Amino acid sequence: MRIALLLLALASASRWPSVSVQMVTYKRPKLLLEARWRGRGSIKDVRYIYLPERMSIGAKRNLATRSTDAEVLVIWDDDDVFTRDRIRKQVLHLLRSEDVNCSGIEVSSFYSVPSKELTVRPAGLEPLVFENTLCFTRSWWEGNGYGFGEAWEVSGQGEGTLEPWWTQVQPLLGKDEPFLYIYLPSSASGGSAVNKDRRPPPQPALAALVAALQSGRFPDEVTSPHISGVLKGARDELEELLDCDGLMQISRVASNEPFETPVRRYPPAAPDVVAEAYPDSGKPIPREGAVFTPCAK
């Protein structure tokens, strides 16, 4: 996660509740230094919190939430690549329904940095949601006993699925909000992607990912090695997958998207195209406060 990427996401929102974006990281100095370098002078109230001793990831997320008075909290891992409008869409998800107090995003696309492989989770399965996609209200967090489990036995295990409040998480589906879940050598998974189906059947989530890459919803202008490498790798992988027999049916899965012919390359969207797609980007943005805790998981 780079601060430049957060700025792009925040800039797509109009005047909404105050928002705090939090990120925890541990032993990934390149990603942390990249975030700090790109964020110098960008957001005046960014806070960096260093902890001299280890804490569980749940304890750190609770600490980050307590350190701000923002009405809405967003979790953002240091390596995942979201669309530029992620924050706006999730805050809207909270505002449009009294039944949604914690929004998540279905994890449907996985990209392994070590193997440069993209995989898409099969359609028809129960939506998979991880903690790094959560966006929730402060009142919900307080009402659940200050949120995240802090015991080492449960913190981070199953990406929050062991918590009693997990059934309250309402996900945006992958077909509506695509993003790239990243595997690194330091990931708990060991950096290896799952569901390695090299010939996935046509499905809405795959169509949405292609459309998002085509239309400039991902931050191609952020030239950091991690983000640019992931987006290039994802495009190369999609090109290979789309050349497989039968995958061109995907154009009929998402008929409302401009995806009608086989795609060989996905060039970054021009700035004027992005501006036209997101005309509200110049309006006032939420009062934000990003909290970074470079300490142990």
XYZ file of C-alpha atoms in Angstrom:
297
model
C 0.000 0.000 0.000
C 1.415 3.331 -1.030
C 0.168 6.705 0.207
C -0.045 7.853 -3.408
C -2.578 5.084 -3.948
C -4.545 6.150 -0.878
C -4.675 9.704 -2.186
C -6.089 8.498 -5.489
C -8.760 6.498 -3.697
C -9.636 9.314 -1.312
C -9.766 11.833 -4.146
C -12.603 9.907 -5.778
C -14.902 10.619 -2.837
C -17.046 13.698 -2.318
C -17.866 15.209 1.079
C -18.486 12.234 3.343
C -17.771 11.179 6.939
C -14.245 11.469 8.263
C -12.197 8.455 7.189
C -9.046 6.934 8.674
C -7.017 4.422 6.674
C -4.778 2.126 8.700
C -1.945 -0.148 7.627
C 0.231 -2.451 9.708
C 3.489 -3.856 8.417
C 6.363 -5.932 9.735
C 9.751 -6.777 8.236
C 8.876 -5.431 4.797
C 11.135 -2.359 4.788
C 10.986 -1.821 1.031
C 7.212 -1.435 1.059
C 7.317 0.767 4.151
C 10.075 3.042 2.801
C 8.267 3.282 -0.516
C 5.083 4.367 1.253
C 6.914 6.943 3.355
C 8.856 8.337 0.399
C 5.784 8.736 -1.786
C 3.737 10.181 1.035
C 6.091 12.968 2.070
C 4.017 16.116 2.287
C 0.952 14.465 0.756
C -1.296 14.181 3.798
C -0.605 16.527 6.672
C -2.065 14.297 9.368
C -0.451 10.968 8.499
C 0.777 9.306 11.679
C 3.549 6.736 11.887
C 3.486 4.673 15.068
C 6.511 2.550 15.895
C 6.157 -0.117 18.563
C 9.403 -1.247 20.216
C 7.955 -4.625 21.152
C 5.827 -7.164 19.368
C 2.054 -7.010 19.436
C -0.490 -9.184 17.695
C -1.969 -7.821 14.489
C -5.367 -7.593 16.194
C -3.895 -5.515 19.016
C -2.240 -3.198 16.506
C -5.437 -2.743 14.522
C -7.306 -1.856 17.698
C -4.521 0.562 18.642
C -4.680 2.197 15.212
C -8.449 2.559 15.494
C -8.188 4.114 18.961
C -5.558 6.579 17.756
C -8.028 8.480 15.566
C -11.512 9.906 16.062
C -12.575 9.216 12.464
C -16.127 7.991 11.961
C -15.151 5.365 9.369
C -12.099 3.090 9.512
C -10.504 1.341 6.529
C -7.953 -1.480 6.688
C -5.370 -1.565 3.901
C -2.488 -4.035 3.724
C 0.912 -2.795 2.637
C 1.025 -4.947 -0.503
C -2.489 -5.318 -1.929
C -3.601 -3.384 -5.007
C -7.124 -1.953 -4.916
C -9.032 0.182 -7.392
C -8.725 3.942 -7.020
C -12.381 4.183 -5.935
C -12.236 1.487 -3.269
C -12.787 3.835 -0.316
C -15.645 5.695 -1.986
C -17.469 2.476 -2.882
C -17.144 0.973 0.577
C -18.214 4.127 2.383
C -21.240 4.251 0.080
C -21.890 0.624 1.011
C -22.060 1.703 4.664
C -24.166 4.796 4.052
C -26.786 3.241 1.802
C -28.003 0.594 4.224
C -28.638 0.639 7.955
C -27.919 -3.096 7.944
C -24.300 -2.644 6.788
C -21.894 -1.544 9.521
C -18.848 -3.442 8.298
C -18.157 -3.680 4.577
C -15.730 -6.159 3.041
C -14.646 -7.057 -0.482
C -14.836 -10.561 -1.900
C -11.375 -11.950 -2.598
C -11.716 -13.353 -6.093
C -8.358 -12.521 -7.736
C -4.986 -13.660 -6.412
C -1.605 -12.584 -7.771
C 1.592 -14.339 -6.680
C 4.626 -12.060 -6.956
C 7.200 -14.913 -6.733
C 5.623 -17.006 -9.504
C 4.018 -14.097 -11.426
C 0.776 -16.060 -11.563
C -2.764 -14.736 -11.525
C -5.568 -16.986 -10.358
C -9.291 -16.361 -10.074
C -11.393 -18.124 -7.466
C -14.069 -20.355 -9.009
C -17.555 -18.903 -9.299
C -20.371 -20.253 -7.148
C -18.366 -20.512 -3.926
C -19.229 -18.709 -0.713
C -17.645 -15.223 -0.897
C -14.194 -15.174 0.674
C -13.456 -12.008 2.670
C -10.219 -11.109 4.463
C -9.524 -8.493 7.136
C -7.487 -6.330 4.770
C -10.665 -5.418 2.859
C -12.719 -4.218 5.835
C -14.302 -0.777 6.077
C -16.382 -0.205 9.203
C -17.990 2.429 11.390
C -16.515 3.397 14.725
C -19.832 2.693 16.445
C -19.778 -0.875 15.093
C -16.205 -1.409 16.303
C -17.041 -0.090 19.764
C -20.227 -2.141 19.901
C -18.222 -5.311 19.270
C -15.960 -4.848 22.260
C -13.297 -2.932 20.367
C -13.123 -5.202 17.430
C -10.181 -7.380 16.704
C -9.104 -10.270 18.884
C -5.757 -9.520 20.500
C -4.762 -12.954 21.782
C -1.959 -14.472 19.726
C -3.990 -17.671 19.403
C -6.684 -15.941 17.340
C -5.184 -12.709 16.022
C -4.836 -12.854 12.260
C -5.769 -16.530 12.144
C -8.244 -17.185 9.359
C -8.165 -13.464 8.513
C -10.731 -12.631 11.192
C -13.057 -15.540 10.528
C -12.559 -16.778 14.090
C -14.055 -13.597 15.528
C -17.678 -13.757 16.764
C -18.588 -10.622 14.767
C -17.446 -12.040 11.434
C -20.970 -12.957 10.346
C -21.818 -9.232 10.404
C -19.364 -8.444 7.588
C -21.264 -7.632 4.382
C -19.095 -8.076 1.263
C -19.071 -6.260 -2.038
C -18.784 -9.048 -4.598
C -15.785 -9.427 -6.883
C -17.925 -8.685 -9.915
C -18.667 -5.251 -8.436
C -15.349 -4.357 -6.788
C -12.333 -6.256 -8.143
C -8.957 -6.071 -6.457
C -5.729 -8.057 -6.480
C -4.906 -10.008 -3.337
C -1.126 -10.320 -3.285
C 1.077 -13.240 -2.267
C 4.677 -12.383 -1.339
C 7.464 -14.670 -0.081
C 6.758 -13.253 3.385
C 3.043 -14.077 3.190
C 1.606 -16.656 5.553
C 0.853 -18.732 2.467
C 4.532 -18.798 1.544
C 3.918 -16.765 -1.582
C 2.163 -19.498 -3.546
C -1.228 -18.809 -5.096
C -4.127 -21.215 -4.685
C -6.797 -22.370 -7.146
C -4.300 -22.578 -10.006
C -6.872 -23.079 -12.725
C -5.149 -22.068 -15.940
C -8.392 -22.398 -17.884
C -11.031 -20.811 -15.627
C -14.563 -20.760 -17.011
C -16.149 -17.411 -17.914
C -17.345 -15.654 -14.786
C -18.379 -12.139 -13.736
C -15.414 -11.606 -11.379
C -12.919 -12.233 -14.181
C -14.853 -9.946 -16.520
C -14.897 -7.221 -13.861
C -11.140 -7.490 -13.346
C -10.481 -7.124 -17.077
C -12.894 -4.193 -17.357
C -11.276 -2.463 -14.365
C -7.819 -2.827 -15.896
C -9.115 -1.537 -19.234
C -10.954 1.475 -17.873
C -8.224 2.848 -15.635
C -9.768 1.914 -12.291
C -6.396 0.624 -11.122
C -3.645 3.208 -10.447
C -1.379 2.805 -13.462
C 0.131 6.233 -12.899
C 1.667 5.066 -9.615
C 5.074 3.972 -10.881
C 6.337 2.239 -7.744
C 8.040 -1.109 -8.449
C 5.495 -3.139 -6.500
C 2.290 -1.676 -7.945
C 3.536 -1.364 -11.520
C 4.984 -4.885 -11.372
C 1.742 -6.378 -10.078
C -0.418 -4.612 -12.671
C 1.891 -5.599 -15.521
C 2.002 -9.185 -14.290
C -1.788 -9.334 -13.955
C -2.252 -8.015 -17.488
C 0.255 -10.486 -18.912
C -1.504 -13.326 -17.133
C -4.947 -12.209 -18.304
C -3.663 -12.028 -21.849
C -2.579 -15.645 -21.608
C -5.819 -16.742 -19.958
C -7.978 -14.916 -22.487
C -6.199 -16.637 -25.347
C -7.442 -19.988 -24.015
C -10.319 -21.653 -25.859
C -13.745 -20.548 -24.684
C -12.678 -17.631 -22.540
C -13.897 -15.089 -25.064
C -17.395 -15.854 -23.783
C -16.500 -13.541 -20.956
C -17.559 -10.649 -23.171
C -21.139 -11.836 -22.787
C -20.914 -12.269 -19.022
C -20.508 -8.545 -18.399
C -22.520 -7.092 -21.262
C -22.526 -3.637 -19.711
C -18.726 -3.395 -19.871
C -16.716 -2.396 -22.976
C -15.332 -5.887 -23.500
C -16.302 -7.347 -26.840
C -13.105 -8.480 -28.552
C -10.010 -10.437 -27.530
C -7.568 -8.143 -25.737
C -3.840 -8.436 -26.407
C -2.629 -5.600 -24.203
C -4.179 -3.258 -21.676
C -2.459 0.148 -21.945
C -2.843 2.534 -18.992
C -5.821 4.856 -19.316
C -5.055 8.422 -20.379
C -5.533 11.114 -17.680
C -8.486 12.657 -19.528
C -10.192 9.256 -19.607
C -9.729 8.891 -15.854
C -11.049 12.419 -15.275
C -14.127 11.686 -17.368
C -14.766 8.419 -15.526
C -14.443 10.107 -12.123
C -15.739 13.681 -12.538
C -16.132 14.170 -8.791
C -12.408 13.767 -8.102
C -11.987 17.524 -7.720
C -14.620 17.876 -4.998
C -13.808 18.079 -1.288
C -12.580 14.796 0.105
C -13.186 13.221 3.513
C -11.052 14.312 6.437
C -8.574 11.496 6.475
C -5.917 10.251 8.853
C -3.818 7.295 7.834
C -2.197 5.323 10.610
C 0.895 3.257 9.883
C 2.268 0.834 12.453
C 5.585 -0.666 11.262
C 5.787 -3.368 13.852
C 5.487 -7.068 14.476
C 2.582 -9.211 13.439
